[in-house]
Amino acid sequence: MKTKIIILNVLLFVGFVFSSCEKGLDLYPQDRLSESTFLLNAEQYKLFASQFYFNLPTVSSGISRDNLSDILANMNLNTVSNGSYFPTPSSSLWSSSYSIIRNTTYIVEKSLVANDDLKSSIQQYVGEAKFFRAMAYFDLFKDFGEVPIIDKVLDVNDDDLIYGPRNTREEVVSYILTDLNDAISLLLSESNISGNDKGRISKEAALSFKARVALFEGTWRKYRGENGNDLLDMAIEAS
């Protein structure tokens, strides 16, 4: 009888230990966000989308870009203006742009599986994500021309995309404009953005950016003997 009591106590102790461990494994991390507990409501979508605003161009970055063009003459020539620029094996523009593309694509993918009630309340933030994804691709496009289009959040098995070829110039422009058209349909007009949210991307901002992209590529095609009139007309309409 004494032996049975000892065995029973041991079994109860082991059961308690394992049940405690299992309960501990079910706890959510307290020091960081996890996928299972994030992007479950509109406020979390808004918070996630707010990170993209750090990528907006500044006055100084605009001047730096102008120094690479034919509309501004700096005190000294640079490798672009003197024709000696050669792409390096790695570039912060490349990596930072694709980091933005990954994060904006993540929020877009999450929105596709959200319930209908949530979808109606996060349209603004999905529109913002598509706007900033278009901006990231346009930054790449201006410097590299043809670049790979990554239209999903990658994992280690996506070798066909990770090591895939560049998409054509036409495909990249079409992808950018499609994202901007989607953004235009989702974003609020400036007049409908509340006071606390003034400064967030509006429908008019997306139309303005669409005009810039269409003017850039339409002009490029026109002065290289290609027909860019459809894009130039698009720029006029968006403006």
mmCIF file of C-alpha atoms in Angstrom:
data_model
loop_
_atom_site.group_PDB
_atom_site.id
_atom_site.type_symbol
_atom_site.label_atom_id
_atom_site.label_comp_id
_atom_site.label_asym_id
_atom_site.label_seq_id
_atom_site.Cartn_x
_atom_site.Cartn_y
_atom_site.Cartn_z
ATOM 1 C CA MET A 1 0.000 0.000 0.000
ATOM 2 C CA LYS A 2 2.826 2.406 0.878
ATOM 3 C CA THR A 3 4.497 1.676 -2.450
ATOM 4 C CA LYS A 4 1.244 2.447 -4.320
ATOM 5 C CA ILE A 5 0.918 5.786 -2.516
ATOM 6 C CA ILE A 6 4.496 6.736 -3.468
ATOM 7 C CA ILE A 7 3.881 5.806 -7.124
ATOM 8 C CA LEU A 8 0.621 7.779 -7.129
ATOM 9 C CA ASN A 9 2.351 10.854 -5.683
ATOM 10 C CA VAL A 10 5.107 10.588 -8.277
ATOM 11 C CA LEU A 11 2.569 10.366 -11.113
ATOM 12 C CA LEU A 12 0.659 13.362 -9.755
ATOM 13 C CA PHE A 13 3.880 15.381 -9.483
ATOM 14 C CA VAL A 14 4.951 14.487 -13.043
ATOM 15 C CA GLY A 15 1.492 15.344 -14.333
ATOM 16 C CA PHE A 16 1.606 18.699 -12.565
ATOM 17 C CA VAL A 17 5.041 19.503 -14.019
ATOM 18 C CA PHE A 18 3.984 18.678 -17.581
ATOM 19 C CA SER A 19 0.703 20.564 -17.306
ATOM 20 C CA SER A 20 2.588 23.586 -15.949
ATOM 21 C CA CYS A 21 5.068 23.441 -18.837
ATOM 22 C CA GLU A 22 2.270 23.178 -21.375
ATOM 23 C CA LYS A 23 0.503 26.153 -19.834
ATOM 24 C CA GLY A 24 3.740 28.133 -19.939
ATOM 25 C CA LEU A 25 4.208 27.356 -23.626
ATOM 26 C CA ASP A 26 0.814 28.863 -24.394
ATOM 27 C CA LEU A 27 1.784 32.283 -23.055
ATOM 28 C CA TYR A 28 2.185 35.123 -25.562
ATOM 29 C CA PRO A 29 5.529 36.979 -25.499
ATOM 30 C CA GLN A 30 5.331 40.060 -23.283
ATOM 31 C CA ASP A 31 8.314 41.964 -24.702
ATOM 32 C CA ARG A 32 7.409 42.002 -28.394
ATOM 33 C CA LEU A 33 4.498 41.705 -30.805
ATOM 34 C CA SER A 34 3.645 38.368 -32.360
ATOM 35 C CA GLU A 35 1.823 37.644 -35.604
ATOM 36 C CA SER A 36 -0.971 35.849 -33.777
ATOM 37 C CA THR A 37 -1.822 38.924 -31.694
ATOM 38 C CA PHE A 38 -1.194 41.768 -34.166
ATOM 39 C CA LEU A 39 -3.130 43.302 -37.061
ATOM 40 C CA LEU A 40 -6.387 42.239 -35.479
ATOM 41 C CA ASN A 41 -8.032 45.693 -35.463
ATOM 42 C CA ALA A 42 -7.946 49.003 -37.325
ATOM 43 C CA GLU A 43 -5.727 50.747 -34.752
ATOM 44 C CA GLN A 44 -3.034 48.102 -35.204
ATOM 45 C CA TYR A 45 -3.184 48.507 -38.989
ATOM 46 C CA LYS A 46 -2.818 52.251 -38.521
ATOM 47 C CA LEU A 47 0.182 51.759 -36.223
ATOM 48 C CA PHE A 48 1.858 49.389 -38.678
ATOM 49 C CA ALA A 49 1.243 51.715 -41.636
ATOM 50 C CA SER A 50 2.689 54.696 -39.751
ATOM 51 C CA GLN A 51 6.232 53.285 -40.099
ATOM 52 C CA PHE A 52 6.136 53.961 -43.846
ATOM 53 C CA TYR A 53 6.023 57.729 -43.326
ATOM 54 C CA PHE A 54 9.688 57.744 -42.310
ATOM 55 C CA ASN A 55 10.447 56.964 -45.976
ATOM 56 C CA LEU A 56 8.923 60.143 -47.386
ATOM 57 C CA PRO A 57 11.437 62.314 -49.279
ATOM 58 C CA THR A 58 12.838 65.417 -47.607
ATOM 59 C CA VAL A 59 14.072 68.713 -49.004
ATOM 60 C CA SER A 60 17.699 67.559 -48.759
ATOM 61 C CA SER A 61 17.001 64.227 -50.435
ATOM 62 C CA GLY A 62 15.166 66.062 -53.217
ATOM 63 C CA ILE A 63 18.180 68.294 -53.843
ATOM 64 C CA SER A 64 20.431 65.218 -53.901
ATOM 65 C CA ARG A 65 18.247 63.688 -56.591
ATOM 66 C CA ASP A 66 18.266 66.916 -58.613
ATOM 67 C CA ASN A 67 22.073 66.893 -58.545
ATOM 68 C CA LEU A 68 21.904 63.699 -60.618
ATOM 69 C CA SER A 69 19.743 65.296 -63.305
ATOM 70 C CA ASP A 70 20.132 67.930 -65.989
ATOM 71 C CA ILE A 71 18.075 70.578 -64.144
ATOM 72 C CA LEU A 72 20.668 71.470 -61.504
ATOM 73 C CA ALA A 73 24.405 72.098 -61.733
ATOM 74 C CA ASN A 74 26.439 71.457 -58.585
ATOM 75 C CA MET A 75 29.890 72.915 -57.903
ATOM 76 C CA ASN A 76 31.456 69.580 -58.849
ATOM 77 C CA LEU A 77 30.498 66.821 -61.262
ATOM 78 C CA ASN A 78 29.371 63.511 -59.790
ATOM 79 C CA THR A 79 29.655 60.012 -61.218
ATOM 80 C CA VAL A 80 26.164 60.219 -62.703
ATOM 81 C CA SER A 81 26.526 63.660 -64.255
ATOM 82 C CA ASN A 82 29.967 62.878 -65.724
ATOM 83 C CA GLY A 83 28.819 59.511 -67.089
ATOM 84 C CA SER A 84 31.168 57.308 -65.053
ATOM 85 C CA TYR A 85 28.624 55.771 -62.657
ATOM 86 C CA PHE A 86 28.704 51.997 -62.453
ATOM 87 C CA PRO A 87 26.279 49.978 -60.284
ATOM 88 C CA THR A 88 27.861 48.341 -57.262
ATOM 89 C CA PRO A 89 27.160 44.730 -56.177
ATOM 90 C CA SER A 90 25.121 46.070 -53.258
ATOM 91 C CA SER A 91 23.198 49.287 -52.702
ATOM 92 C CA SER A 92 21.379 50.745 -49.707
ATOM 93 C CA LEU A 93 18.709 52.039 -52.113
ATOM 94 C CA TRP A 94 18.153 48.494 -53.328
ATOM 95 C CA SER A 95 17.978 46.874 -49.887
ATOM 96 C CA SER A 96 15.990 49.639 -48.186
ATOM 97 C CA SER A 97 13.445 49.777 -51.021
ATOM 98 C CA TYR A 98 12.869 46.033 -50.936
ATOM 99 C CA SER A 99 12.542 46.191 -47.158
ATOM 100 C CA ILE A 100 9.706 48.696 -47.635
ATOM 101 C CA ILE A 101 8.210 46.490 -50.345
ATOM 102 C CA ARG A 102 8.275 43.501 -47.994
ATOM 103 C CA ASN A 103 6.545 45.361 -45.154
ATOM 104 C CA THR A 104 3.921 47.005 -47.350
ATOM 105 C CA THR A 105 3.180 43.661 -49.020
ATOM 106 C CA TYR A 106 2.817 42.082 -45.568
ATOM 107 C CA ILE A 107 0.035 44.467 -44.548
ATOM 108 C CA VAL A 108 -1.693 44.013 -47.920
ATOM 109 C CA GLU A 109 -1.604 40.216 -47.576
ATOM 110 C CA LYS A 110 -2.954 40.392 -44.017
ATOM 111 C CA SER A 111 -5.840 42.583 -45.164
ATOM 112 C CA LEU A 112 -6.922 39.968 -47.715
ATOM 113 C CA VAL A 113 -7.703 37.422 -44.985
ATOM 114 C CA ALA A 114 -9.311 39.908 -42.576
ATOM 115 C CA ASN A 115 -13.024 39.580 -41.850
ATOM 116 C CA ASP A 116 -15.426 41.809 -43.768
ATOM 117 C CA ASP A 117 -16.070 44.196 -40.855
ATOM 118 C CA LEU A 118 -12.340 44.778 -40.414
ATOM 119 C CA LYS A 119 -11.746 45.181 -44.156
ATOM 120 C CA SER A 120 -14.125 48.130 -44.281
ATOM 121 C CA SER A 121 -12.294 49.928 -41.453
ATOM 122 C CA ILE A 122 -8.709 49.420 -42.710
ATOM 123 C CA GLN A 123 -9.082 50.592 -46.316
ATOM 124 C CA GLN A 124 -7.166 53.805 -45.611
ATOM 125 C CA TYR A 125 -4.142 51.926 -44.262
ATOM 126 C CA VAL A 126 -4.135 49.353 -47.042
ATOM 127 C CA GLY A 127 -4.251 52.284 -49.478
ATOM 128 C CA GLU A 128 -1.283 53.853 -47.695
ATOM 129 C CA ALA A 129 0.651 50.583 -47.958
ATOM 130 C CA LYS A 130 0.015 50.402 -51.707
ATOM 131 C CA PHE A 131 1.035 54.049 -52.106
ATOM 132 C CA PHE A 132 4.351 53.497 -50.333
ATOM 133 C CA ARG A 133 4.988 50.245 -52.192
ATOM 134 C CA ALA A 134 4.537 52.152 -55.453
ATOM 135 C CA MET A 135 6.933 54.819 -54.182
ATOM 136 C CA ALA A 136 9.567 52.200 -53.290
ATOM 137 C CA TYR A 137 9.339 50.627 -56.741
ATOM 138 C CA PHE A 138 9.521 54.046 -58.390
ATOM 139 C CA ASP A 139 12.722 54.850 -56.452
ATOM 140 C CA LEU A 140 14.212 51.592 -57.729
ATOM 141 C CA PHE A 141 12.890 52.252 -61.227
ATOM 142 C CA LYS A 142 14.512 55.687 -61.477
ATOM 143 C CA ASP A 143 17.946 54.286 -60.658
ATOM 144 C CA PHE A 144 17.881 50.771 -62.081
ATOM 145 C CA GLY A 145 15.126 50.701 -64.708
ATOM 146 C CA GLU A 146 14.087 47.064 -64.917
ATOM 147 C CA VAL A 147 13.901 45.427 -61.467
ATOM 148 C CA PRO A 148 12.357 42.212 -60.103
ATOM 149 C CA ILE A 149 8.717 42.531 -59.031
ATOM 150 C CA ILE A 150 8.210 40.768 -55.686
ATOM 151 C CA ASP A 151 4.474 40.463 -55.145
ATOM 152 C CA LYS A 152 4.424 38.327 -51.974
ATOM 153 C CA VAL A 153 6.159 38.080 -48.607
ATOM 154 C CA LEU A 154 9.104 35.816 -49.346
ATOM 155 C CA ASP A 155 10.211 32.741 -47.438
ATOM 156 C CA VAL A 156 13.366 30.661 -47.788
ATOM 157 C CA ASN A 157 11.764 28.426 -50.428
ATOM 158 C CA ASP A 158 10.989 31.229 -52.906
ATOM 159 C CA ASP A 159 14.144 30.731 -54.969
ATOM 160 C CA ASP A 160 12.292 31.528 -58.208
ATOM 161 C CA LEU A 161 11.653 35.070 -56.934
ATOM 162 C CA ILE A 162 14.805 35.558 -54.845
ATOM 163 C CA TYR A 163 17.051 34.623 -57.776
ATOM 164 C CA GLY A 164 14.586 35.459 -60.525
ATOM 165 C CA PRO A 165 15.172 37.794 -63.489
ATOM 166 C CA ARG A 166 14.282 41.459 -63.666
ATOM 167 C CA ASN A 167 10.848 42.322 -64.977
ATOM 168 C CA THR A 168 10.592 44.483 -68.078
ATOM 169 C CA ARG A 169 10.377 48.258 -67.871
ATOM 170 C CA GLU A 170 6.760 48.142 -69.030
ATOM 171 C CA GLU A 171 5.842 45.566 -66.361
ATOM 172 C CA VAL A 172 7.394 47.612 -63.564
ATOM 173 C CA VAL A 173 5.571 50.795 -64.622
ATOM 174 C CA SER A 174 2.297 48.885 -64.948
ATOM 175 C CA TYR A 175 2.752 47.422 -61.443
ATOM 176 C CA ILE A 176 3.429 50.857 -59.944
ATOM 177 C CA LEU A 177 0.381 52.398 -61.633
ATOM 178 C CA THR A 178 -1.847 49.488 -60.596
ATOM 179 C CA ASP A 179 -0.826 49.986 -56.951
ATOM 180 C CA LEU A 180 -1.526 53.716 -57.250
ATOM 181 C CA ASN A 181 -4.945 53.122 -58.826
ATOM 182 C CA ASP A 182 -5.784 50.756 -55.966
ATOM 183 C CA ALA A 183 -4.559 53.349 -53.464
ATOM 184 C CA ILE A 184 -6.677 56.065 -55.082
ATOM 185 C CA SER A 185 -9.770 53.887 -54.725
ATOM 186 C CA LEU A 186 -9.062 53.165 -51.032
ATOM 187 C CA LEU A 187 -7.703 56.421 -49.618
ATOM 188 C CA LEU A 188 -9.746 59.218 -48.100
ATOM 189 C CA SER A 189 -9.937 62.615 -49.779
ATOM 190 C CA GLU A 190 -7.976 65.307 -47.971
ATOM 191 C CA SER A 191 -11.193 67.046 -46.909
ATOM 192 C CA ASN A 192 -12.372 63.848 -45.186
ATOM 193 C CA ILE A 193 -9.223 63.237 -43.145
ATOM 194 C CA SER A 194 -9.808 64.260 -39.531
ATOM 195 C CA GLY A 195 -7.683 66.884 -37.797
ATOM 196 C CA ASN A 196 -5.678 64.374 -35.765
ATOM 197 C CA ASP A 197 -4.765 62.477 -38.923
ATOM 198 C CA LYS A 198 -3.895 65.449 -41.135
ATOM 199 C CA GLY A 199 -0.702 64.620 -42.964
ATOM 200 C CA ARG A 200 -1.605 61.033 -43.749
ATOM 201 C CA ILE A 201 -1.651 60.108 -47.426
ATOM 202 C CA SER A 202 -4.817 61.267 -49.181
ATOM 203 C CA LYS A 203 -6.507 60.346 -52.450
ATOM 204 C CA GLU A 204 -5.208 63.596 -53.961
ATOM 205 C CA ALA A 205 -1.629 62.765 -52.939
ATOM 206 C CA ALA A 206 -1.890 59.418 -54.714
ATOM 207 C CA LEU A 207 -3.285 61.143 -57.828
ATOM 208 C CA SER A 208 -0.384 63.613 -57.759
ATOM 209 C CA PHE A 209 2.140 60.804 -57.492
ATOM 210 C CA LYS A 210 0.423 58.906 -60.299
ATOM 211 C CA ALA A 211 0.816 62.009 -62.476
ATOM 212 C CA ARG A 212 4.530 62.158 -61.639
ATOM 213 C CA VAL A 213 5.118 58.495 -62.508
ATOM 214 C CA ALA A 214 3.165 58.739 -65.773
ATOM 215 C CA LEU A 215 4.948 61.973 -66.770
ATOM 216 C CA PHE A 216 8.371 60.451 -65.990
ATOM 217 C CA GLU A 217 7.855 57.329 -68.083
ATOM 218 C CA GLY A 218 5.767 59.014 -70.781
ATOM 219 C CA THR A 219 8.510 61.576 -71.365
ATOM 220 C CA TRP A 220 11.212 58.872 -71.323
ATOM 221 C CA ARG A 221 9.393 56.940 -74.033
ATOM 222 C CA LYS A 222 8.522 59.974 -76.140
ATOM 223 C CA TYR A 223 12.120 61.178 -76.423
ATOM 224 C CA ARG A 224 13.384 57.704 -77.288
ATOM 225 C CA GLY A 225 11.158 57.299 -80.296
ATOM 226 C CA GLU A 226 8.470 55.318 -78.485
ATOM 227 C CA ASN A 227 4.829 56.230 -78.037
ATOM 228 C CA GLY A 228 4.371 57.688 -74.576
ATOM 229 C CA ASN A 229 1.228 59.666 -75.325
ATOM 230 C CA ASP A 230 -1.055 57.344 -73.345
ATOM 231 C CA LEU A 231 1.048 57.929 -70.229
ATOM 232 C CA LEU A 232 1.235 61.655 -70.843
ATOM 233 C CA ASP A 233 -2.557 61.763 -71.172
ATOM 234 C CA MET A 234 -2.759 59.789 -67.919
ATOM 235 C CA ALA A 235 -0.542 62.388 -66.227
ATOM 236 C CA ILE A 236 -2.822 65.189 -67.422
ATOM 237 C CA GLU A 237 -5.950 63.397 -66.229
ATOM 238 C CA ALA A 238 -4.465 62.597 -62.796
ATOM 239 C CA SER A 239 -3.315 66.200 -62.399
#
